Amino acid sequence: MKSRHLNIFDYALVVAGLLSLFGFMLARAGYAGVNQEIKGTPTVNIEVFITGLKTKDLNLFKVGDTSAFTIRNQPVQPPMKIVKVEHQPKQVAFLSADGKKAVAFPDPANAMAHDFNVTVEAQADQTADGYVIRGNKIKLGNQVELEGFKYRVQGVVVDINSVH
């Protein structure tokens, strides 16, 4: 009868199995960052600032409609409800006549450019590190994408508030 010798692949498989078991045990003991303690699941309003959107349709975002929301190329399901929309034409700054302060006016060279503040509502998990929406941390400054029937735009998160 032939005796079997262990080769390097057998040892590598055993080491990988032991490391996996060790990692699993650490995660169960609470030493991994994947299982943060959830302090609650509040409803949050996320305000997204969209600058320089070129459109003729100023009613593009409607309160009560839903909009698909994407964080770090990860779509968030289900789509979020739009709860507030603010609009203003894209502004440019000029010095006042006395030269002491800046004055903002609608941009005459780009009449179709508009700035929007769109607030969407979602359920979020609250952790010690902030809000998590369906596995994605959401923080001020995050680049996000809103998508509806007529639009797909990128914006920046400028405010996150818990709804009371």
JSON list of C-alpha atoms in Angstrom, two decimals:
[
{"chain": "A", "resi": 1, "resn": "MET", "atom": "CA", "xyz": [0.00, 0.00, 0.00]},
{"chain": "A", "resi": 2, "resn": "LYS", "atom": "CA", "xyz": [1.27, 3.47, -0.91]},
{"chain": "A", "resi": 3, "resn": "SER", "atom": "CA", "xyz": [1.66, 6.01, 1.83]},
{"chain": "A", "resi": 4, "resn": "ARG", "atom": "CA", "xyz": [0.31, 9.45, 1.06]},
{"chain": "A", "resi": 5, "resn": "HIS", "atom": "CA", "xyz": [2.51, 12.46, 1.63]},
{"chain": "A", "resi": 6, "resn": "LEU", "atom": "CA", "xyz": [1.13, 15.87, 2.37]},
{"chain": "A", "resi": 7, "resn": "ASN", "atom": "CA", "xyz": [2.21, 18.48, -0.11]},
{"chain": "A", "resi": 8, "resn": "ILE", "atom": "CA", "xyz": [2.24, 22.27, 0.15]},
{"chain": "A", "resi": 9, "resn": "PHE", "atom": "CA", "xyz": [-1.33, 22.60, -1.16]},
{"chain": "A", "resi": 10, "resn": "ASP", "atom": "CA", "xyz": [-2.63, 20.40, 1.64]},
{"chain": "A", "resi": 11, "resn": "TYR", "atom": "CA", "xyz": [-0.86, 22.55, 4.23]},
{"chain": "A", "resi": 12, "resn": "ALA", "atom": "CA", "xyz": [-2.18, 25.74, 2.62]},
{"chain": "A", "resi": 13, "resn": "LEU", "atom": "CA", "xyz": [-5.74, 24.38, 2.74]},
{"chain": "A", "resi": 14, "resn": "VAL", "atom": "CA", "xyz": [-5.42, 23.52, 6.43]},
{"chain": "A", "resi": 15, "resn": "VAL", "atom": "CA", "xyz": [-3.97, 26.97, 7.25]},
{"chain": "A", "resi": 16, "resn": "ALA", "atom": "CA", "xyz": [-6.75, 28.73, 5.29]},
{"chain": "A", "resi": 17, "resn": "GLY", "atom": "CA", "xyz": [-9.38, 26.72, 7.14]},
{"chain": "A", "resi": 18, "resn": "LEU", "atom": "CA", "xyz": [-7.86, 27.54, 10.53]},
{"chain": "A", "resi": 19, "resn": "LEU", "atom": "CA", "xyz": [-7.62, 31.26, 9.69]},
{"chain": "A", "resi": 20, "resn": "SER", "atom": "CA", "xyz": [-11.25, 31.27, 8.57]},
{"chain": "A", "resi": 21, "resn": "LEU", "atom": "CA", "xyz": [-12.32, 29.61, 11.79]},
{"chain": "A", "resi": 22, "resn": "PHE", "atom": "CA", "xyz": [-10.24, 32.09, 13.81]},
{"chain": "A", "resi": 23, "resn": "GLY", "atom": "CA", "xyz": [-11.81, 35.07, 11.97]},
{"chain": "A", "resi": 24, "resn": "PHE", "atom": "CA", "xyz": [-15.31, 33.68, 12.48]},
{"chain": "A", "resi": 25, "resn": "MET", "atom": "CA", "xyz": [-14.67, 33.28, 16.21]},
{"chain": "A", "resi": 26, "resn": "LEU", "atom": "CA", "xyz": [-13.35, 36.87, 16.48]},
{"chain": "A", "resi": 27, "resn": "ALA", "atom": "CA", "xyz": [-16.43, 38.21, 14.67]},
{"chain": "A", "resi": 28, "resn": "ARG", "atom": "CA", "xyz": [-18.75, 36.27, 16.97]},
{"chain": "A", "resi": 29, "resn": "ALA", "atom": "CA", "xyz": [-16.88, 37.64, 20.01]},
{"chain": "A", "resi": 30, "resn": "GLY", "atom": "CA", "xyz": [-17.45, 41.22, 18.82]},
{"chain": "A", "resi": 31, "resn": "TYR", "atom": "CA", "xyz": [-13.93, 42.10, 17.71]},
{"chain": "A", "resi": 32, "resn": "ALA", "atom": "CA", "xyz": [-14.81, 42.75, 14.06]},
{"chain": "A", "resi": 33, "resn": "GLY", "atom": "CA", "xyz": [-16.23, 45.98, 12.65]},
{"chain": "A", "resi": 34, "resn": "VAL", "atom": "CA", "xyz": [-18.94, 44.24, 10.66]},
{"chain": "A", "resi": 35, "resn": "ASN", "atom": "CA", "xyz": [-21.39, 43.87, 13.50]},
{"chain": "A", "resi": 36, "resn": "GLN", "atom": "CA", "xyz": [-21.81, 47.35, 14.94]},
{"chain": "A", "resi": 37, "resn": "GLU", "atom": "CA", "xyz": [-24.39, 47.83, 17.64]},
{"chain": "A", "resi": 38, "resn": "ILE", "atom": "CA", "xyz": [-27.58, 49.33, 16.22]},
{"chain": "A", "resi": 39, "resn": "LYS", "atom": "CA", "xyz": [-29.00, 51.99, 18.56]},
{"chain": "A", "resi": 40, "resn": "GLY", "atom": "CA", "xyz": [-32.26, 52.43, 16.66]},
{"chain": "A", "resi": 41, "resn": "THR", "atom": "CA", "xyz": [-33.89, 52.61, 13.25]},
{"chain": "A", "resi": 42, "resn": "PRO", "atom": "CA", "xyz": [-35.16, 56.17, 12.84]},
{"chain": "A", "resi": 43, "resn": "THR", "atom": "CA", "xyz": [-36.64, 57.74, 9.74]},
{"chain": "A", "resi": 44, "resn": "VAL", "atom": "CA", "xyz": [-34.12, 60.25, 8.37]},
{"chain": "A", "resi": 45, "resn": "ASN", "atom": "CA", "xyz": [-34.30, 63.10, 5.88]},
{"chain": "A", "resi": 46, "resn": "ILE", "atom": "CA", "xyz": [-31.30, 63.26, 3.55]},
{"chain": "A", "resi": 47, "resn": "GLU", "atom": "CA", "xyz": [-30.79, 66.60, 1.81]},
{"chain": "A", "resi": 48, "resn": "VAL", "atom": "CA", "xyz": [-28.97, 66.36, -1.53]},
{"chain": "A", "resi": 49, "resn": "PHE", "atom": "CA", "xyz": [-27.56, 69.45, -3.28]},
{"chain": "A", "resi": 50, "resn": "ILE", "atom": "CA", "xyz": [-27.50, 69.29, -7.08]},
{"chain": "A", "resi": 51, "resn": "THR", "atom": "CA", "xyz": [-25.65, 72.17, -8.69]},
{"chain": "A", "resi": 52, "resn": "GLY", "atom": "CA", "xyz": [-25.72, 73.41, -12.25]},
{"chain": "A", "resi": 53, "resn": "LEU", "atom": "CA", "xyz": [-28.39, 71.01, -13.54]},
{"chain": "A", "resi": 54, "resn": "LYS", "atom": "CA", "xyz": [-29.24, 72.09, -17.07]},
{"chain": "A", "resi": 55, "resn": "THR", "atom": "CA", "xyz": [-32.97, 71.64, -17.61]},
{"chain": "A", "resi": 56, "resn": "LYS", "atom": "CA", "xyz": [-36.03, 73.48, -18.87]},
{"chain": "A", "resi": 57, "resn": "ASP", "atom": "CA", "xyz": [-38.32, 71.43, -16.58]},
{"chain": "A", "resi": 58, "resn": "LEU", "atom": "CA", "xyz": [-38.24, 73.10, -13.17]},
{"chain": "A", "resi": 59, "resn": "ASN", "atom": "CA", "xyz": [-40.78, 70.57, -11.82]},
{"chain": "A", "resi": 60, "resn": "LEU", "atom": "CA", "xyz": [-38.41, 67.68, -12.42]},
{"chain": "A", "resi": 61, "resn": "PHE", "atom": "CA", "xyz": [-38.44, 66.68, -8.74]},
{"chain": "A", "resi": 62, "resn": "LYS", "atom": "CA", "xyz": [-41.94, 66.47, -7.25]},
{"chain": "A", "resi": 63, "resn": "VAL", "atom": "CA", "xyz": [-42.79, 66.10, -3.57]},
{"chain": "A", "resi": 64, "resn": "GLY", "atom": "CA", "xyz": [-44.37, 62.68, -3.03]},
{"chain": "A", "resi": 65, "resn": "ASP", "atom": "CA", "xyz": [-42.63, 61.00, -5.99]},
{"chain": "A", "resi": 66, "resn": "THR", "atom": "CA", "xyz": [-40.04, 58.31, -5.45]},
{"chain": "A", "resi": 67, "resn": "SER", "atom": "CA", "xyz": [-36.47, 58.48, -6.66]},
{"chain": "A", "resi": 68, "resn": "ALA", "atom": "CA", "xyz": [-33.92, 55.69, -6.94]},
{"chain": "A", "resi": 69, "resn": "PHE", "atom": "CA", "xyz": [-30.95, 56.47, -4.68]},
{"chain": "A", "resi": 70, "resn": "THR", "atom": "CA", "xyz": [-27.40, 55.25, -5.27]},
{"chain": "A", "resi": 71, "resn": "ILE", "atom": "CA", "xyz": [-24.56, 55.48, -2.74]},
{"chain": "A", "resi": 72, "resn": "ARG", "atom": "CA", "xyz": [-21.03, 54.52, -3.86]},
{"chain": "A", "resi": 73, "resn": "ASN", "atom": "CA", "xyz": [-22.41, 52.76, -6.97]},
{"chain": "A", "resi": 74, "resn": "GLN", "atom": "CA", "xyz": [-24.70, 50.66, -4.74]},
{"chain": "A", "resi": 75, "resn": "PRO", "atom": "CA", "xyz": [-28.41, 51.11, -5.50]},
{"chain": "A", "resi": 76, "resn": "VAL", "atom": "CA", "xyz": [-30.56, 51.46, -2.39]},
{"chain": "A", "resi": 77, "resn": "GLN", "atom": "CA", "xyz": [-33.84, 49.55, -2.53]},
{"chain": "A", "resi": 78, "resn": "PRO", "atom": "CA", "xyz": [-36.68, 50.45, -2.30]},
{"chain": "A", "resi": 79, "resn": "PRO", "atom": "CA", "xyz": [-36.56, 53.92, -3.91]},
{"chain": "A", "resi": 80, "resn": "MET", "atom": "CA", "xyz": [-36.81, 56.86, -1.51]},
{"chain": "A", "resi": 81, "resn": "LYS", "atom": "CA", "xyz": [-39.70, 59.32, -1.26]},
{"chain": "A", "resi": 82, "resn": "ILE", "atom": "CA", "xyz": [-39.04, 62.98, -2.08]},
{"chain": "A", "resi": 83, "resn": "VAL", "atom": "CA", "xyz": [-40.32, 65.12, 0.81]},
{"chain": "A", "resi": 84, "resn": "LYS", "atom": "CA", "xyz": [-39.01, 68.59, -0.05]},
{"chain": "A", "resi": 85, "resn": "VAL", "atom": "CA", "xyz": [-37.65, 70.41, -3.12]},
{"chain": "A", "resi": 86, "resn": "GLU", "atom": "CA", "xyz": [-36.03, 73.85, -3.27]},
{"chain": "A", "resi": 87, "resn": "HIS", "atom": "CA", "xyz": [-34.92, 75.46, -6.53]},
{"chain": "A", "resi": 88, "resn": "GLN", "atom": "CA", "xyz": [-32.98, 78.52, -7.56]},
{"chain": "A", "resi": 89, "resn": "PRO", "atom": "CA", "xyz": [-31.31, 79.58, -10.80]},
{"chain": "A", "resi": 90, "resn": "LYS", "atom": "CA", "xyz": [-27.55, 79.13, -10.99]},
{"chain": "A", "resi": 91, "resn": "GLN", "atom": "CA", "xyz": [-25.97, 82.27, -9.56]},
{"chain": "A", "resi": 92, "resn": "VAL", "atom": "CA", "xyz": [-22.75, 84.13, -10.32]},
{"chain": "A", "resi": 93, "resn": "ALA", "atom": "CA", "xyz": [-21.07, 86.66, -8.05]},
{"chain": "A", "resi": 94, "resn": "PHE", "atom": "CA", "xyz": [-20.08, 90.18, -9.02]},
{"chain": "A", "resi": 95, "resn": "LEU", "atom": "CA", "xyz": [-18.54, 92.97, -6.98]},
{"chain": "A", "resi": 96, "resn": "SER", "atom": "CA", "xyz": [-20.93, 95.71, -5.97]},
{"chain": "A", "resi": 97, "resn": "ALA", "atom": "CA", "xyz": [-20.49, 99.20, -7.41]},
{"chain": "A", "resi": 98, "resn": "ASP", "atom": "CA", "xyz": [-18.53, 100.34, -4.38]},
{"chain": "A", "resi": 99, "resn": "GLY", "atom": "CA", "xyz": [-16.31, 97.23, -4.59]},
{"chain": "A", "resi": 100, "resn": "LYS", "atom": "CA", "xyz": [-16.81, 96.28, -0.94]},
{"chain": "A", "resi": 101, "resn": "LYS", "atom": "CA", "xyz": [-19.07, 93.24, -1.17]},
{"chain": "A", "resi": 102, "resn": "ALA", "atom": "CA", "xyz": [-20.11, 90.53, -3.58]},
{"chain": "A", "resi": 103, "resn": "VAL", "atom": "CA", "xyz": [-23.59, 90.47, -5.09]},
{"chain": "A", "resi": 104, "resn": "ALA", "atom": "CA", "xyz": [-25.16, 87.33, -6.61]},
{"chain": "A", "resi": 105, "resn": "PHE", "atom": "CA", "xyz": [-27.25, 87.38, -9.79]},
{"chain": "A", "resi": 106, "resn": "PRO", "atom": "CA", "xyz": [-28.70, 84.65, -12.01]},
{"chain": "A", "resi": 107, "resn": "ASP", "atom": "CA", "xyz": [-26.06, 83.57, -14.55]},
{"chain": "A", "resi": 108, "resn": "PRO", "atom": "CA", "xyz": [-26.93, 85.33, -17.83]},
{"chain": "A", "resi": 109, "resn": "ALA", "atom": "CA", "xyz": [-24.57, 83.12, -19.84]},
{"chain": "A", "resi": 110, "resn": "ASN", "atom": "CA", "xyz": [-26.18, 79.90, -18.63]},
{"chain": "A", "resi": 111, "resn": "ALA", "atom": "CA", "xyz": [-29.92, 80.51, -18.26]},
{"chain": "A", "resi": 112, "resn": "MET", "atom": "CA", "xyz": [-30.84, 76.80, -18.20]},
{"chain": "A", "resi": 113, "resn": "ALA", "atom": "CA", "xyz": [-28.54, 75.93, -15.25]},
{"chain": "A", "resi": 114, "resn": "HIS", "atom": "CA", "xyz": [-30.32, 75.49, -11.93]},
{"chain": "A", "resi": 115, "resn": "ASP", "atom": "CA", "xyz": [-29.42, 74.46, -8.38]},
{"chain": "A", "resi": 116, "resn": "PHE", "atom": "CA", "xyz": [-31.72, 72.10, -6.49]},
{"chain": "A", "resi": 117, "resn": "ASN", "atom": "CA", "xyz": [-31.92, 70.98, -2.86]},
{"chain": "A", "resi": 118, "resn": "VAL", "atom": "CA", "xyz": [-33.82, 67.69, -2.87]},
{"chain": "A", "resi": 119, "resn": "THR", "atom": "CA", "xyz": [-34.72, 66.07, 0.45]},
{"chain": "A", "resi": 120, "resn": "VAL", "atom": "CA", "xyz": [-35.53, 62.35, 0.48]},
{"chain": "A", "resi": 121, "resn": "GLU", "atom": "CA", "xyz": [-36.83, 60.22, 3.34]},
{"chain": "A", "resi": 122, "resn": "ALA", "atom": "CA", "xyz": [-35.60, 56.75, 4.33]},
{"chain": "A", "resi": 123, "resn": "GLN", "atom": "CA", "xyz": [-35.36, 54.29, 7.21]},
{"chain": "A", "resi": 124, "resn": "ALA", "atom": "CA", "xyz": [-31.80, 54.08, 8.57]},
{"chain": "A", "resi": 125, "resn": "ASP", "atom": "CA", "xyz": [-29.93, 52.13, 11.21]},
{"chain": "A", "resi": 126, "resn": "GLN", "atom": "CA", "xyz": [-28.31, 54.41, 13.77]},
{"chain": "A", "resi": 127, "resn": "THR", "atom": "CA", "xyz": [-24.90, 53.26, 15.01]},
{"chain": "A", "resi": 128, "resn": "ALA", "atom": "CA", "xyz": [-22.25, 54.96, 17.13]},
{"chain": "A", "resi": 129, "resn": "ASP", "atom": "CA", "xyz": [-20.54, 55.91, 13.85]},
{"chain": "A", "resi": 130, "resn": "GLY", "atom": "CA", "xyz": [-23.59, 57.51, 12.18]},
{"chain": "A", "resi": 131, "resn": "TYR", "atom": "CA", "xyz": [-26.48, 56.42, 9.99]},
{"chain": "A", "resi": 132, "resn": "VAL", "atom": "CA", "xyz": [-26.40, 53.30, 7.81]},
{"chain": "A", "resi": 133, "resn": "ILE", "atom": "CA", "xyz": [-28.93, 52.87, 5.00]},
{"chain": "A", "resi": 134, "resn": "ARG", "atom": "CA", "xyz": [-29.29, 49.27, 3.87]},
{"chain": "A", "resi": 135, "resn": "GLY", "atom": "CA", "xyz": [-25.63, 48.47, 4.54]},
{"chain": "A", "resi": 136, "resn": "ASN", "atom": "CA", "xyz": [-24.18, 51.78, 3.29]},
{"chain": "A", "resi": 137, "resn": "LYS", "atom": "CA", "xyz": [-22.90, 54.49, 5.62]},
{"chain": "A", "resi": 138, "resn": "ILE", "atom": "CA", "xyz": [-24.31, 57.88, 4.72]},
{"chain": "A", "resi": 139, "resn": "LYS", "atom": "CA", "xyz": [-22.35, 60.98, 5.70]},
{"chain": "A", "resi": 140, "resn": "LEU", "atom": "CA", "xyz": [-22.18, 64.64, 4.73]},
{"chain": "A", "resi": 141, "resn": "GLY", "atom": "CA", "xyz": [-20.14, 65.05, 1.57]},
{"chain": "A", "resi": 142, "resn": "ASN", "atom": "CA", "xyz": [-21.07, 61.64, 0.10]},
{"chain": "A", "resi": 143, "resn": "GLN", "atom": "CA", "xyz": [-21.54, 61.71, -3.66]},
{"chain": "A", "resi": 144, "resn": "VAL", "atom": "CA", "xyz": [-24.95, 60.19, -4.42]},
{"chain": "A", "resi": 145, "resn": "GLU", "atom": "CA", "xyz": [-27.10, 59.71, -7.48]},
{"chain": "A", "resi": 146, "resn": "LEU", "atom": "CA", "xyz": [-30.84, 60.31, -7.83]},
{"chain": "A", "resi": 147, "resn": "GLU", "atom": "CA", "xyz": [-32.71, 58.67, -10.68]},
{"chain": "A", "resi": 148, "resn": "GLY", "atom": "CA", "xyz": [-36.29, 59.05, -11.86]},
{"chain": "A", "resi": 149, "resn": "PHE", "atom": "CA", "xyz": [-38.22, 58.67, -15.09]},
{"chain": "A", "resi": 150, "resn": "LYS", "atom": "CA", "xyz": [-36.72, 61.79, -16.73]},
{"chain": "A", "resi": 151, "resn": "TYR", "atom": "CA", "xyz": [-33.48, 62.29, -14.83]},
{"chain": "A", "resi": 152, "resn": "ARG", "atom": "CA", "xyz": [-30.30, 60.72, -13.53]},
{"chain": "A", "resi": 153, "resn": "VAL", "atom": "CA", "xyz": [-28.27, 63.29, -11.63]},
{"chain": "A", "resi": 154, "resn": "GLN", "atom": "CA", "xyz": [-25.39, 63.36, -9.18]},
{"chain": "A", "resi": 155, "resn": "GLY", "atom": "CA", "xyz": [-25.39, 65.42, -6.04]},
{"chain": "A", "resi": 156, "resn": "VAL", "atom": "CA", "xyz": [-23.76, 65.79, -2.65]},
{"chain": "A", "resi": 157, "resn": "VAL", "atom": "CA", "xyz": [-25.28, 65.02, 0.76]},
{"chain": "A", "resi": 158, "resn": "VAL", "atom": "CA", "xyz": [-25.39, 68.32, 2.67]},
{"chain": "A", "resi": 159, "resn": "ASP", "atom": "CA", "xyz": [-27.59, 67.40, 5.64]},
{"chain": "A", "resi": 160, "resn": "ILE", "atom": "CA", "xyz": [-28.99, 64.36, 7.45]},
{"chain": "A", "resi": 161, "resn": "ASN", "atom": "CA", "xyz": [-31.68, 64.77, 10.10]},
{"chain": "A", "resi": 162, "resn": "SER", "atom": "CA", "xyz": [-33.72, 62.34, 12.12]},
{"chain": "A", "resi": 163, "resn": "VAL", "atom": "CA", "xyz": [-37.47, 62.85, 11.70]},
{"chain": "A", "resi": 164, "resn": "HIS", "atom": "CA", "xyz": [-39.25, 63.15, 15.04]}
]
